[in-house]
PDB file of C-alpha atoms in Angstrom:
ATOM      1  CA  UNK T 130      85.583  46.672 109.533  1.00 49.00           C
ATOM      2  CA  UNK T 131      85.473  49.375 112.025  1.00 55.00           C
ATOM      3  CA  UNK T 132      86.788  52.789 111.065  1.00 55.00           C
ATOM      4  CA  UNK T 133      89.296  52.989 113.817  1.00 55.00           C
ATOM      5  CA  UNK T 134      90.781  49.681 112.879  1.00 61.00           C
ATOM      6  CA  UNK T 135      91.777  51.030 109.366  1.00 57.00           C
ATOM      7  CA  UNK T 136      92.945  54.650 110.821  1.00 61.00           C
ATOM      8  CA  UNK T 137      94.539  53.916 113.954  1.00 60.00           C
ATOM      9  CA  UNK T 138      97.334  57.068 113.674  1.00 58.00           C
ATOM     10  CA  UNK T 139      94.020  59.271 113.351  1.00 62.00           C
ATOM     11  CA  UNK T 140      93.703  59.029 117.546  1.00 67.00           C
ATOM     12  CA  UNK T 141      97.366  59.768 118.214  1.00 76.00           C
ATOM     13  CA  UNK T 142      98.758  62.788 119.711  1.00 78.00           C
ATOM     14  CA  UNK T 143     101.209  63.432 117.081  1.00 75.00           C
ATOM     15  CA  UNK T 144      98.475  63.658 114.282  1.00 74.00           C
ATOM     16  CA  UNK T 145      96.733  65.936 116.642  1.00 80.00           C
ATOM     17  CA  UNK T 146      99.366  67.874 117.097  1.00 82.00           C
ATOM     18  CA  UNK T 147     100.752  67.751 113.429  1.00 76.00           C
ATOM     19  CA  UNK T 148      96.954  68.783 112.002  1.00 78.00           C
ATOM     20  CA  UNK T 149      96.537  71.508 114.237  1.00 84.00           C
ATOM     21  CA  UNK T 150      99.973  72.889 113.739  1.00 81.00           C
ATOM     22  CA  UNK T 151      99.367  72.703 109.846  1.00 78.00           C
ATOM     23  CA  UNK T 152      95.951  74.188 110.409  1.00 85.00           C
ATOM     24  CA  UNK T 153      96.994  76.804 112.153  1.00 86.00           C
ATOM     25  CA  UNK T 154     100.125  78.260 109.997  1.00 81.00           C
ATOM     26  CA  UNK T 155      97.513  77.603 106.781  1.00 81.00           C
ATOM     27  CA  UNK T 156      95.493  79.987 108.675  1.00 88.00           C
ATOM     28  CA  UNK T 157      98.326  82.616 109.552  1.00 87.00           C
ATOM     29  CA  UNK T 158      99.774  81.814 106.265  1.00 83.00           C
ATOM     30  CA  UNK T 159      96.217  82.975 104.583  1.00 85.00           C
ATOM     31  CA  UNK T 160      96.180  86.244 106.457  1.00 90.00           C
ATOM     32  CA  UNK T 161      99.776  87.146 105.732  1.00 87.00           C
ATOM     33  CA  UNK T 162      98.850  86.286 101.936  1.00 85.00           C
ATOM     34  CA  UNK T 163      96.219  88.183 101.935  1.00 87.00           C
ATOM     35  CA  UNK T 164      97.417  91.628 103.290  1.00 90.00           C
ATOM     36  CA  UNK T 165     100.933  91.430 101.388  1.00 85.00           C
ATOM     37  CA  UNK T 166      98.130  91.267  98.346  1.00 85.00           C
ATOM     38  CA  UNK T 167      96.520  94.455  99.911  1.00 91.00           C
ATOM     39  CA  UNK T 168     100.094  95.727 100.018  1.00 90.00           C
ATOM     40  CA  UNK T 169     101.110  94.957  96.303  1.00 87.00           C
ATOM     41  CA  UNK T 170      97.542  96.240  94.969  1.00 90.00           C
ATOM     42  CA  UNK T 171      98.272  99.893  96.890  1.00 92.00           C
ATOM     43  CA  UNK T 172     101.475  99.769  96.297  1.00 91.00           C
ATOM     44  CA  UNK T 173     100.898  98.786  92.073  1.00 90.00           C
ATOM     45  CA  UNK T 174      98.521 101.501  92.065  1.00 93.00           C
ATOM     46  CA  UNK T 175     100.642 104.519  93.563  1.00 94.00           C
ATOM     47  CA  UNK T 176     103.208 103.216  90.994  1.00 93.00           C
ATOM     48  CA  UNK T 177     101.179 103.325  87.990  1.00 93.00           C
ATOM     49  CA  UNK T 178      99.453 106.943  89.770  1.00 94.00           C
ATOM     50  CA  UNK T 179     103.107 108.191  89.910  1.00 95.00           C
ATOM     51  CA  UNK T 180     103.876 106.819  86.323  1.00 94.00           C
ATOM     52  CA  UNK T 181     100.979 109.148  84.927  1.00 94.00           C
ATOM     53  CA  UNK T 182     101.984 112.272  87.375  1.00 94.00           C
ATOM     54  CA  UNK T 183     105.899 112.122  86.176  1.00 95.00           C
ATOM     55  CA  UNK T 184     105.015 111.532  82.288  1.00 94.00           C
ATOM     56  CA  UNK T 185     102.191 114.674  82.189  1.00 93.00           C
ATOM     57  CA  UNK T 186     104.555 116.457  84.220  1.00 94.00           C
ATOM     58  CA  UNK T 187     107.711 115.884  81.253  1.00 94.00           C
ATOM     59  CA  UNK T 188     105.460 117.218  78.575  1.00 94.00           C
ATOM     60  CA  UNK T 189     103.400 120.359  80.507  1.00 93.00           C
ATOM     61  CA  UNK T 190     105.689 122.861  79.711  1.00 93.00           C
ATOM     62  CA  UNK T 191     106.041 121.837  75.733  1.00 95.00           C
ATOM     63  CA  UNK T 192     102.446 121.439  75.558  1.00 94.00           C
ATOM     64  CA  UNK T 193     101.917 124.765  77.635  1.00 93.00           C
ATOM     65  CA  UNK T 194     104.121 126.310  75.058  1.00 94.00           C
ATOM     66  CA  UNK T 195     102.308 124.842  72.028  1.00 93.00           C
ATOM     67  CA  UNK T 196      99.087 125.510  72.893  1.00 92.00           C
ATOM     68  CA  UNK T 197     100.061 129.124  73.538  1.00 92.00           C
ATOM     69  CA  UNK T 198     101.301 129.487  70.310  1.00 91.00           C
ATOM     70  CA  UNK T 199      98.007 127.409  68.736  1.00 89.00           C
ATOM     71  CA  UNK T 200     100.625 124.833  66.581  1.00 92.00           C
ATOM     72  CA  UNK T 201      98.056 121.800  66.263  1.00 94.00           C
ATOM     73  CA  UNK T 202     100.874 119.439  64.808  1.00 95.00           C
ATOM     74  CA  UNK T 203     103.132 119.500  67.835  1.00 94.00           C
ATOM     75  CA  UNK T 204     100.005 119.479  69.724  1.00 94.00           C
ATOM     76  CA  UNK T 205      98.776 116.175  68.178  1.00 94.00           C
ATOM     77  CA  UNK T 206     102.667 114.893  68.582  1.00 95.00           C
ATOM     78  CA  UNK T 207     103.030 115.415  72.595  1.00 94.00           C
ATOM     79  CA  UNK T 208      99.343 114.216  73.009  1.00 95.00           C
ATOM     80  CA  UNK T 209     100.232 111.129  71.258  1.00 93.00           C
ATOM     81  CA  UNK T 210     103.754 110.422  72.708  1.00 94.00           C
ATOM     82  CA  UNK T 211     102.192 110.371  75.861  1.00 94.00           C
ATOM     83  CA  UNK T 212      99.543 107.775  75.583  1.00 93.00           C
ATOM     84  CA  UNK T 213     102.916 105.457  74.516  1.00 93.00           C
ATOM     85  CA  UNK T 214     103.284 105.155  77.919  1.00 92.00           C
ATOM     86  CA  UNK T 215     102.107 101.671  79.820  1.00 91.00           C
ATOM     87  CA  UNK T 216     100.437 103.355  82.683  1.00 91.00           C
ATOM     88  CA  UNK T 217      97.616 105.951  80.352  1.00 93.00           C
ATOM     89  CA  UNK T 218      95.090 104.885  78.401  1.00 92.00           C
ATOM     90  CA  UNK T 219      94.179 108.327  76.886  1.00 94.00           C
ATOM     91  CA  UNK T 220      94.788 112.083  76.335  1.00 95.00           C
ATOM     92  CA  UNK T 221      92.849 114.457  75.673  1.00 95.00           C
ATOM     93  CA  UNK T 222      93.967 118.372  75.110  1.00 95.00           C
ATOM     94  CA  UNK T 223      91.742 120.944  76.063  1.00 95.00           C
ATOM     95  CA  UNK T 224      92.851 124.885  74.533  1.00 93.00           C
ATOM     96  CA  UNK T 225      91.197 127.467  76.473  1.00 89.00           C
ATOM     97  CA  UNK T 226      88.050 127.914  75.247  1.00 91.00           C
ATOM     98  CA  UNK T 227      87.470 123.913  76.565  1.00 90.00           C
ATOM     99  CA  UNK T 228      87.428 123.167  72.748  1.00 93.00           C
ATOM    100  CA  UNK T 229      89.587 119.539  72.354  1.00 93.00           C
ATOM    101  CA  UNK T 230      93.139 120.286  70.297  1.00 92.00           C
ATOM    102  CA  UNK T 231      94.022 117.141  71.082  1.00 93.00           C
ATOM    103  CA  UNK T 232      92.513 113.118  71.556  1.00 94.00           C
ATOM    104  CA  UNK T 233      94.945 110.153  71.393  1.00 94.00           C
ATOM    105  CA  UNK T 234      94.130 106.449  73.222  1.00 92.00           C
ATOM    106  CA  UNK T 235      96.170 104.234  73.872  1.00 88.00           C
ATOM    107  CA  UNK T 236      96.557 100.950  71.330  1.00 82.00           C
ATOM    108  CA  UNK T 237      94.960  98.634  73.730  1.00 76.00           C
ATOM    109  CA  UNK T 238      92.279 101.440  74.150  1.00 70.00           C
ATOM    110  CA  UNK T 239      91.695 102.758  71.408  1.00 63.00           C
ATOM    111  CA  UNK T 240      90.550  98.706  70.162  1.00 58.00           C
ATOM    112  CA  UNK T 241      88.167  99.098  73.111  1.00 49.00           C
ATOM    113  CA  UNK T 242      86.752 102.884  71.897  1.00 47.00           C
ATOM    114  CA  UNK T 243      86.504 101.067  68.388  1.00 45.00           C
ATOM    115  CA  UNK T 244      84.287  98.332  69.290  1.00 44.00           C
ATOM    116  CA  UNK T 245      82.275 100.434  71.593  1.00 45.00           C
ATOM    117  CA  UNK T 246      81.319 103.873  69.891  1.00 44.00           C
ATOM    118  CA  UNK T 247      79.225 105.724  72.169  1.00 45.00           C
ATOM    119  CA  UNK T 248      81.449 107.070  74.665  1.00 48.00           C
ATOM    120  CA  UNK T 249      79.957 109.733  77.875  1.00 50.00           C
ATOM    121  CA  UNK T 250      81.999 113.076  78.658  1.00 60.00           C
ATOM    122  CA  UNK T 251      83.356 111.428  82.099  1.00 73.00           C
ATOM    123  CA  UNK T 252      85.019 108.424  80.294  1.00 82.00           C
ATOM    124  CA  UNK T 253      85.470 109.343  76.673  1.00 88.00           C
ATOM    125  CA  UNK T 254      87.658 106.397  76.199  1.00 89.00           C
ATOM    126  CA  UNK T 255      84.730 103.526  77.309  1.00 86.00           C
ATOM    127  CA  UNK T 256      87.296 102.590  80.121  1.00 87.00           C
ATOM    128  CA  UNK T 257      85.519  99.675  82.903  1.00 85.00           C
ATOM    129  CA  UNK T 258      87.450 101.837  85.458  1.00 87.00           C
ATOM    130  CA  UNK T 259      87.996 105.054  84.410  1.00 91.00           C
ATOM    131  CA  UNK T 260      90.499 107.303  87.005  1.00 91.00           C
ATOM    132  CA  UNK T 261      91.424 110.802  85.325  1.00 93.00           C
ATOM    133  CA  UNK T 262      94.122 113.288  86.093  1.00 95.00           C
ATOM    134  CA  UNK T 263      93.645 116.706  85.273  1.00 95.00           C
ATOM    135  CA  UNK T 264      96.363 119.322  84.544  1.00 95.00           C
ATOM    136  CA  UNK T 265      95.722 123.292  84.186  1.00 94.00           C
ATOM    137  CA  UNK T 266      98.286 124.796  81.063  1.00 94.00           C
ATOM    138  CA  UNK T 267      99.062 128.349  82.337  1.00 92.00           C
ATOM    139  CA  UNK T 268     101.869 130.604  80.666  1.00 90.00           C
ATOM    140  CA  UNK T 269     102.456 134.185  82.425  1.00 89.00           C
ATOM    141  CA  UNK T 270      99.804 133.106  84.875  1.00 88.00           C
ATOM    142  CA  UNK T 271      97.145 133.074  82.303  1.00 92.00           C
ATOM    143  CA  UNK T 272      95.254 129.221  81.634  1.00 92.00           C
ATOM    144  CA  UNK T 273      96.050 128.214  78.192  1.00 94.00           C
ATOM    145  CA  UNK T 274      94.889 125.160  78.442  1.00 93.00           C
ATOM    146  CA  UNK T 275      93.904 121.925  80.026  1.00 95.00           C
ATOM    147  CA  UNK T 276      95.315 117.904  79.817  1.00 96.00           C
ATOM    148  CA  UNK T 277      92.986 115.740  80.702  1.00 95.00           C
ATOM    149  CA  UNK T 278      95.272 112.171  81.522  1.00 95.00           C
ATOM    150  CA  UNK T 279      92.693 108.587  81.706  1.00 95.00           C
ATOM    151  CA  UNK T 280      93.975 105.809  83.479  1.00 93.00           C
ATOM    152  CA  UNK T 281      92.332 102.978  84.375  1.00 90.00           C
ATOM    153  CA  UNK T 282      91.587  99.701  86.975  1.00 88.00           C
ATOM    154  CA  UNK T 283      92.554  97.532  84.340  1.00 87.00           C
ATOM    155  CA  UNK T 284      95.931  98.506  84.211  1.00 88.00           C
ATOM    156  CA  UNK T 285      96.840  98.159  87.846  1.00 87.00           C
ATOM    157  CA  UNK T 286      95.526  94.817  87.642  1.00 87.00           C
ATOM    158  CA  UNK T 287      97.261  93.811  84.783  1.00 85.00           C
ATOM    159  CA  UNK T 288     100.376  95.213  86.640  1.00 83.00           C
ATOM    160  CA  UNK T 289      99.733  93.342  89.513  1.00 84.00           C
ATOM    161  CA  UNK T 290      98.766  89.529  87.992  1.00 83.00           C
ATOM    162  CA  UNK T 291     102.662  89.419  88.171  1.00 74.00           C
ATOM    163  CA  UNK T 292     103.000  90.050  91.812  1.00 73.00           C
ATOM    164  CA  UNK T 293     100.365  88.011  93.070  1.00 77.00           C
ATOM    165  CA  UNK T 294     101.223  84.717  91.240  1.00 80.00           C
ATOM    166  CA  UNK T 295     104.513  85.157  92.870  1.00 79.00           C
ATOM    167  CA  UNK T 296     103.070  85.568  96.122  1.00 78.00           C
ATOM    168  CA  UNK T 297     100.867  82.771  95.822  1.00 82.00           C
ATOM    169  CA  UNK T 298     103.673  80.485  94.572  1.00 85.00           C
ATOM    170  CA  UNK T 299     105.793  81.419  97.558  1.00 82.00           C
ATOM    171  CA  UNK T 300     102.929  80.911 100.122  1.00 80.00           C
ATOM    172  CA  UNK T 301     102.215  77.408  97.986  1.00 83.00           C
ATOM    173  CA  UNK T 302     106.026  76.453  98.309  1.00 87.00           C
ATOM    174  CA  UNK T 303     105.979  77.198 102.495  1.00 81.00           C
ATOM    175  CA  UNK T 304     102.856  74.944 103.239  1.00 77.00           C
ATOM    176  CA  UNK T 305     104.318  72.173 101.118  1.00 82.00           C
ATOM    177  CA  UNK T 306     107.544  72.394 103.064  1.00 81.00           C
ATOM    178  CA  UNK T 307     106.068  72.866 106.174  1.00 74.00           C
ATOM    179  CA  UNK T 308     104.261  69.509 105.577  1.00 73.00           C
ATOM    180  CA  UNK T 309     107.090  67.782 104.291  1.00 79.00           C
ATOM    181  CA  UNK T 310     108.938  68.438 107.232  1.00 75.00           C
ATOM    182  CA  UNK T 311     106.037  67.900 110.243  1.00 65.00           C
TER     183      UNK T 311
END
């Protein structure tokens, strides 16, 4: 049996029409999808960026003020309060003399710096992505201090599975509809 016998509709002008119209907002639809994903990465990662900034900024002046008077313990305790947050996966504190006062990681990264014990001086925390944020301690203009802050890659994708499942089910929802209805 010929082909065109069992497929007649396959000629007509509405399927044309219909199959390039679908074609065409799957298309559009794909290039829309694809730069609000550019959109939600930046904007995840100047989020989680802004996360770190505000958090080392809340403990600068406590940790300014402990390392200037050389108390170890509340050292260790701001250090460590800090990694609690979502957005860092480490901490290191730095007095001046570049010696560490201070190393905390994360839970989640400090399971990774356990399995994986070597560890280089640019990414002390064996993080895939490393990004680190550096913060000078000065009291009465002299540097008492530094606080180094790691972040990492992995975060702002972990941040971000959320918001691109709910892109993709939205874009998934519209092409359904827009068949349904042509």
């Amino acid at each position: 049996m010929p082909q065109e016998r069992l497929m007649p509709w396959r000629h007509s002008l509405v399927f044309k029409i219909v199959g390039t119209t679908v074609f065409v907002y799957f298309l559009v639809t794909l290039m829309i999808t694809a730069l609000q994903m550019y959109n939600e990465y930046s904007n995840t990662k100047n989020r989680v960026f802004t996360e770190v900034n505000i958090a080392s900024d809340s403990i600068q002046s406590p940790l300014t003020e402990a390392m200037w008077n050389l108390n170890e313990e509340v050292i260790n305790r701001i250090v460590s309060g800090l990694v609690k947050n979502p957005s860092i996966s480490g901490a290191i504190a730095f007095n001046s003399d570049a010696e560490v006062s201070s190393r905390h990681a994360s839970i989640k990264t400090s399971k990774i710096t356990d399995d994986n014990s070597s560890s280089s001086d640019g990414n002390p925390f064996n993080l895939q992505n490393p990004i680190l944020f550096n913060f000078n301690l000065a009291k009465d203009e002299k540097i008492v201090g530094r606080l180094a802050v790691y972040t990492s890659d992995d975060i702002i994708w972990e941040q971000l599975i959320g918001g691109f499942s709910h892109i993709i089910f939205n874009k998934v929802i519209e092409i359904v509809v827009l068949v349904v209805v042509l």
